[in-house]
mmCIF file of C-alpha atoms in Angstrom:
data_model
loop_
_atom_site.group_PDB
_atom_site.id
_atom_site.type_symbol
_atom_site.label_atom_id
_atom_site.label_comp_id
_atom_site.label_asym_id
_atom_site.label_seq_id
_atom_site.Cartn_x
_atom_site.Cartn_y
_atom_site.Cartn_z
ATOM 1 C CA UNK A 27 89.853 88.317 108.646
ATOM 2 C CA UNK A 28 92.183 87.730 111.137
ATOM 3 C CA UNK A 29 92.694 89.134 114.502
ATOM 4 C CA UNK A 30 95.602 92.014 114.363
ATOM 5 C CA UNK A 31 99.066 91.535 115.933
ATOM 6 C CA UNK A 32 99.714 93.935 119.055
ATOM 7 C CA UNK A 33 103.141 96.103 117.693
ATOM 8 C CA UNK A 34 104.610 94.053 120.605
ATOM 9 C CA UNK A 35 103.713 91.022 119.145
ATOM 10 C CA UNK A 36 104.516 92.246 115.396
ATOM 11 C CA UNK A 37 108.138 92.913 116.699
ATOM 12 C CA UNK A 38 108.435 89.224 117.961
ATOM 13 C CA UNK A 39 107.501 87.564 115.157
ATOM 14 C CA UNK A 40 110.245 89.616 113.870
ATOM 15 C CA UNK A 41 112.947 88.908 115.769
ATOM 16 C CA UNK A 42 111.667 85.059 115.571
ATOM 17 C CA UNK A 43 112.378 84.781 112.113
ATOM 18 C CA UNK A 44 115.254 87.015 112.298
ATOM 19 C CA UNK A 45 117.167 84.241 114.406
ATOM 20 C CA UNK A 46 116.371 81.753 112.050
ATOM 21 C CA UNK A 47 117.896 83.571 109.336
ATOM 22 C CA UNK A 48 120.918 83.898 111.527
ATOM 23 C CA UNK A 49 120.768 80.408 112.944
ATOM 24 C CA UNK A 50 120.496 78.880 108.985
ATOM 25 C CA UNK A 51 117.287 77.762 109.894
ATOM 26 C CA UNK A 52 115.191 79.419 108.139
ATOM 27 C CA UNK A 53 111.928 77.826 107.626
ATOM 28 C CA UNK A 54 110.219 79.880 104.243
ATOM 29 C CA UNK A 55 107.076 80.555 105.119
ATOM 30 C CA UNK A 56 104.071 81.565 103.805
ATOM 31 C CA UNK A 57 105.960 80.992 99.660
ATOM 32 C CA UNK A 58 103.601 78.290 98.364
ATOM 33 C CA UNK A 59 100.602 77.962 95.899
ATOM 34 C CA UNK A 60 97.966 77.826 98.685
ATOM 35 C CA UNK A 61 98.680 81.066 100.182
ATOM 36 C CA UNK A 62 99.778 82.612 97.007
ATOM 37 C CA UNK A 63 95.873 82.332 95.877
ATOM 38 C CA UNK A 64 94.455 83.372 99.715
ATOM 39 C CA UNK A 65 95.937 86.479 99.642
ATOM 40 C CA UNK A 66 94.343 86.682 95.231
ATOM 41 C CA UNK A 67 91.281 89.305 97.180
ATOM 42 C CA UNK A 68 93.149 90.400 100.697
ATOM 43 C CA UNK A 69 95.851 91.090 102.407
ATOM 44 C CA UNK A 70 96.360 91.540 106.051
ATOM 45 C CA UNK A 71 100.229 91.917 106.578
ATOM 46 C CA UNK A 72 101.697 92.140 110.868
ATOM 47 C CA UNK A 73 104.650 94.225 110.034
ATOM 48 C CA UNK A 74 105.706 97.253 107.265
ATOM 49 C CA UNK A 75 109.063 97.367 106.597
ATOM 50 C CA UNK A 76 110.939 100.903 105.529
ATOM 51 C CA UNK A 77 114.590 99.632 104.354
ATOM 52 C CA UNK A 78 117.675 100.546 102.017
ATOM 53 C CA UNK A 79 116.902 99.294 99.202
ATOM 54 C CA UNK A 80 120.498 97.859 99.545
ATOM 55 C CA UNK A 81 120.609 94.545 97.929
ATOM 56 C CA UNK A 82 121.821 93.023 100.882
ATOM 57 C CA UNK A 83 118.553 93.858 102.713
ATOM 58 C CA UNK A 84 115.711 91.682 101.805
ATOM 59 C CA UNK A 85 113.042 91.955 104.011
ATOM 60 C CA UNK A 86 110.901 89.001 103.656
ATOM 61 C CA UNK A 87 114.497 86.966 103.213
ATOM 62 C CA UNK A 88 116.092 88.337 107.096
ATOM 63 C CA UNK A 89 112.655 87.370 109.052
ATOM 64 C CA UNK A 90 112.292 84.828 107.129
ATOM 65 C CA UNK A 91 108.674 85.781 105.681
ATOM 66 C CA UNK A 92 106.379 85.072 103.608
ATOM 67 C CA UNK A 93 104.209 86.218 100.513
ATOM 68 C CA UNK A 94 101.106 88.286 102.683
ATOM 69 C CA UNK A 95 103.474 88.252 105.857
ATOM 70 C CA UNK A 96 104.394 92.110 105.516
ATOM 71 C CA UNK A 97 104.336 95.576 103.614
ATOM 72 C CA UNK A 98 107.764 96.367 101.810
ATOM 73 C CA UNK A 99 108.639 99.915 101.022
ATOM 74 C CA UNK A 100 111.883 100.674 99.891
ATOM 75 C CA UNK A 101 114.157 103.839 99.116
ATOM 76 C CA UNK A 102 118.207 104.045 98.720
ATOM 77 C CA UNK A 103 119.151 105.398 102.438
ATOM 78 C CA UNK A 104 116.302 104.316 103.901
ATOM 79 C CA UNK A 105 114.923 107.743 102.623
ATOM 80 C CA UNK A 106 111.582 110.130 103.337
ATOM 81 C CA UNK A 107 109.311 111.899 100.617
ATOM 82 C CA UNK A 108 105.822 112.041 100.253
ATOM 83 C CA UNK A 109 105.668 108.882 98.159
ATOM 84 C CA UNK A 110 106.921 106.861 101.231
ATOM 85 C CA UNK A 111 104.929 108.986 103.707
ATOM 86 C CA UNK A 112 102.201 108.086 101.802
ATOM 87 C CA UNK A 113 102.758 104.616 101.571
ATOM 88 C CA UNK A 114 103.509 104.002 105.174
ATOM 89 C CA UNK A 115 100.197 106.057 105.989
ATOM 90 C CA UNK A 116 98.060 103.884 104.475
ATOM 91 C CA UNK A 117 99.622 100.602 105.865
ATOM 92 C CA UNK A 118 98.883 102.247 109.235
ATOM 93 C CA UNK A 119 94.963 103.526 107.922
ATOM 94 C CA UNK A 120 94.157 101.200 105.919
ATOM 95 C CA UNK A 121 95.607 97.721 106.611
ATOM 96 C CA UNK A 122 95.878 98.674 109.797
ATOM 97 C CA UNK A 123 99.383 97.437 109.989
ATOM 98 C CA UNK A 124 100.621 97.707 114.206
ATOM 99 C CA UNK A 125 104.337 98.142 113.643
ATOM 100 C CA UNK A 126 106.647 100.250 111.458
ATOM 101 C CA UNK A 127 110.133 99.072 111.312
ATOM 102 C CA UNK A 128 112.482 101.688 109.464
ATOM 103 C CA UNK A 129 115.465 98.651 108.422
ATOM 104 C CA UNK A 130 118.675 100.523 108.533
ATOM 105 C CA UNK A 131 122.592 98.965 107.968
ATOM 106 C CA UNK A 132 126.585 98.655 107.564
ATOM 107 C CA UNK A 133 128.502 99.919 105.555
ATOM 108 C CA UNK A 134 125.246 101.754 103.517
ATOM 109 C CA UNK A 135 126.740 103.294 100.198
ATOM 110 C CA UNK A 136 123.974 106.237 100.005
ATOM 111 C CA UNK A 137 125.472 106.802 104.028
ATOM 112 C CA UNK A 138 128.958 106.861 103.035
ATOM 113 C CA UNK A 139 128.332 109.179 99.486
ATOM 114 C CA UNK A 140 126.491 111.590 102.173
ATOM 115 C CA UNK A 141 129.543 111.392 104.636
ATOM 116 C CA UNK A 142 131.433 112.159 101.540
ATOM 117 C CA UNK A 143 129.398 115.058 100.204
ATOM 118 C CA UNK A 144 129.232 116.793 104.011
ATOM 119 C CA UNK A 145 133.545 116.059 104.431
ATOM 120 C CA UNK A 146 133.899 117.552 100.286
ATOM 121 C CA UNK A 147 131.560 120.118 100.112
ATOM 122 C CA UNK A 148 131.317 118.079 96.838
ATOM 123 C CA UNK A 149 127.372 117.239 95.928
ATOM 124 C CA UNK A 150 126.543 114.657 93.561
ATOM 125 C CA UNK A 151 124.301 115.628 89.942
ATOM 126 C CA UNK A 152 121.205 114.902 88.966
ATOM 127 C CA UNK A 153 118.761 112.470 92.081
ATOM 128 C CA UNK A 154 121.266 111.600 93.315
ATOM 129 C CA UNK A 155 121.947 114.806 95.670
ATOM 130 C CA UNK A 156 118.561 114.827 96.152
ATOM 131 C CA UNK A 157 118.839 111.534 98.230
ATOM 132 C CA UNK A 158 122.485 112.635 100.087
ATOM 133 C CA UNK A 159 120.298 116.282 100.769
ATOM 134 C CA UNK A 160 118.106 114.519 102.375
ATOM 135 C CA UNK A 161 121.207 112.029 104.379
ATOM 136 C CA UNK A 162 122.544 115.304 104.947
ATOM 137 C CA UNK A 163 121.020 115.656 108.728
ATOM 138 C CA UNK A 164 121.469 112.582 109.862
ATOM 139 C CA UNK A 165 124.976 112.837 109.130
ATOM 140 C CA UNK A 166 125.191 116.535 110.978
ATOM 141 C CA UNK A 167 124.034 115.206 113.865
ATOM 142 C CA UNK A 168 126.471 112.656 113.790
ATOM 143 C CA UNK A 169 129.238 114.678 113.734
ATOM 144 C CA UNK A 170 127.853 117.165 116.131
ATOM 145 C CA UNK A 171 127.631 114.262 118.472
ATOM 146 C CA UNK A 172 131.382 113.274 117.372
ATOM 147 C CA UNK A 173 130.679 110.117 115.440
ATOM 148 C CA UNK A 174 132.225 109.930 112.209
ATOM 149 C CA UNK A 175 132.405 106.291 111.772
ATOM 150 C CA UNK A 176 130.047 104.869 108.897
ATOM 151 C CA UNK A 177 128.353 102.290 110.270
ATOM 152 C CA UNK A 178 127.929 104.541 113.878
ATOM 153 C CA UNK A 179 126.266 107.098 111.260
ATOM 154 C CA UNK A 180 124.227 104.225 109.750
ATOM 155 C CA UNK A 181 122.476 103.370 112.934
ATOM 156 C CA UNK A 182 121.878 107.401 113.308
ATOM 157 C CA UNK A 183 120.306 107.801 110.745
ATOM 158 C CA UNK A 184 118.291 105.198 111.510
ATOM 159 C CA UNK A 185 116.976 106.695 114.401
ATOM 160 C CA UNK A 186 116.633 110.264 112.791
ATOM 161 C CA UNK A 187 114.501 108.995 110.491
ATOM 162 C CA UNK A 188 112.500 107.169 112.784
ATOM 163 C CA UNK A 189 112.235 110.087 114.972
ATOM 164 C CA UNK A 190 111.519 112.273 111.001
ATOM 165 C CA UNK A 191 108.964 109.535 110.650
ATOM 166 C CA UNK A 192 107.032 110.215 113.885
ATOM 167 C CA UNK A 193 107.173 113.937 113.952
ATOM 168 C CA UNK A 194 105.946 113.967 109.732
ATOM 169 C CA UNK A 195 103.417 111.844 109.845
ATOM 170 C CA UNK A 196 99.547 112.966 112.463
ATOM 171 C CA UNK A 197 98.439 109.433 111.190
ATOM 172 C CA UNK A 198 101.514 107.550 112.457
ATOM 173 C CA UNK A 199 102.318 109.920 115.557
ATOM 174 C CA UNK A 200 98.464 109.252 116.355
ATOM 175 C CA UNK A 201 98.630 105.833 116.444
ATOM 176 C CA UNK A 202 101.619 105.301 118.357
ATOM 177 C CA UNK A 203 99.864 107.706 120.911
ATOM 178 C CA UNK A 204 96.754 104.968 120.634
ATOM 179 C CA UNK A 205 98.785 102.116 121.106
ATOM 180 C CA UNK A 206 97.831 100.665 118.051
ATOM 181 C CA UNK A 207 101.007 100.759 116.452
ATOM 182 C CA UNK A 208 104.560 101.556 116.871
ATOM 183 C CA UNK A 209 107.792 102.725 114.916
ATOM 184 C CA UNK A 210 111.080 100.936 115.557
ATOM 185 C CA UNK A 211 114.665 101.425 114.035
ATOM 186 C CA UNK A 212 116.341 98.351 113.162
ATOM 187 C CA UNK A 213 119.948 97.827 112.237
ATOM 188 C CA UNK A 214 121.004 95.160 109.949
ATOM 189 C CA UNK A 215 124.517 93.711 110.115
ATOM 190 C CA UNK A 216 125.636 92.233 107.017
ATOM 191 C CA UNK A 217 127.777 89.781 108.545
ATOM 192 C CA UNK A 218 126.587 88.383 110.452
ATOM 193 C CA UNK A 219 122.945 88.235 109.270
ATOM 194 C CA UNK A 220 121.681 89.737 112.705
ATOM 195 C CA UNK A 221 119.067 92.866 113.144
ATOM 196 C CA UNK A 222 119.076 94.941 116.356
ATOM 197 C CA UNK A 223 116.979 97.127 117.434
ATOM 198 C CA UNK A 224 118.426 100.921 118.106
ATOM 199 C CA UNK A 225 114.958 102.890 118.558
ATOM 200 C CA UNK A 226 111.516 103.360 119.448
ATOM 201 C CA UNK A 227 108.627 105.323 119.378
ATOM 202 C CA UNK A 228 105.815 102.983 121.138
ATOM 203 C CA UNK A 229 104.916 100.843 123.826
ATOM 204 C CA UNK A 230 106.330 97.032 122.709
#
């Protein structure tokens, strides 16, 4: 197995890929038949991306990556539950991934719906209520800081999700303390395709 990247090297690789995507100069690496064949029995992703399920936020595309490059977990509004925690702990403890990226974005429907619920007191029905309840603490934190704009609130939610992840998982917090992994919050701008660092835990 090849040598694992450091958190800083992994973040640099993501930034370089996103820069190619923004410049419309994507190289589409690791997407051919030989790469597919080489991954049949093993994987060695250099980062895990936990992002919103939004159809405009396809991780491998916006970071110009291919098969086997990143371990991807997605939920609407990038909300954390037990399955997400288990998946992220697996990436760190079994796959030895050095970087966890919490990927939010502007014009997020899940954040907007939560802001509406907080404002009106009307909660959605079914399992949508669970999503809104998990995003509500981030919306309330934003409001306490005077943030009422949906995009600024989405950034606050990305920051809060990063913190919640480190607070909730001993496996991940220990990896951050050891320096073997870092957790970063990243906000994606839909219009320009740029991924911007907004928070971080661990050395980069």
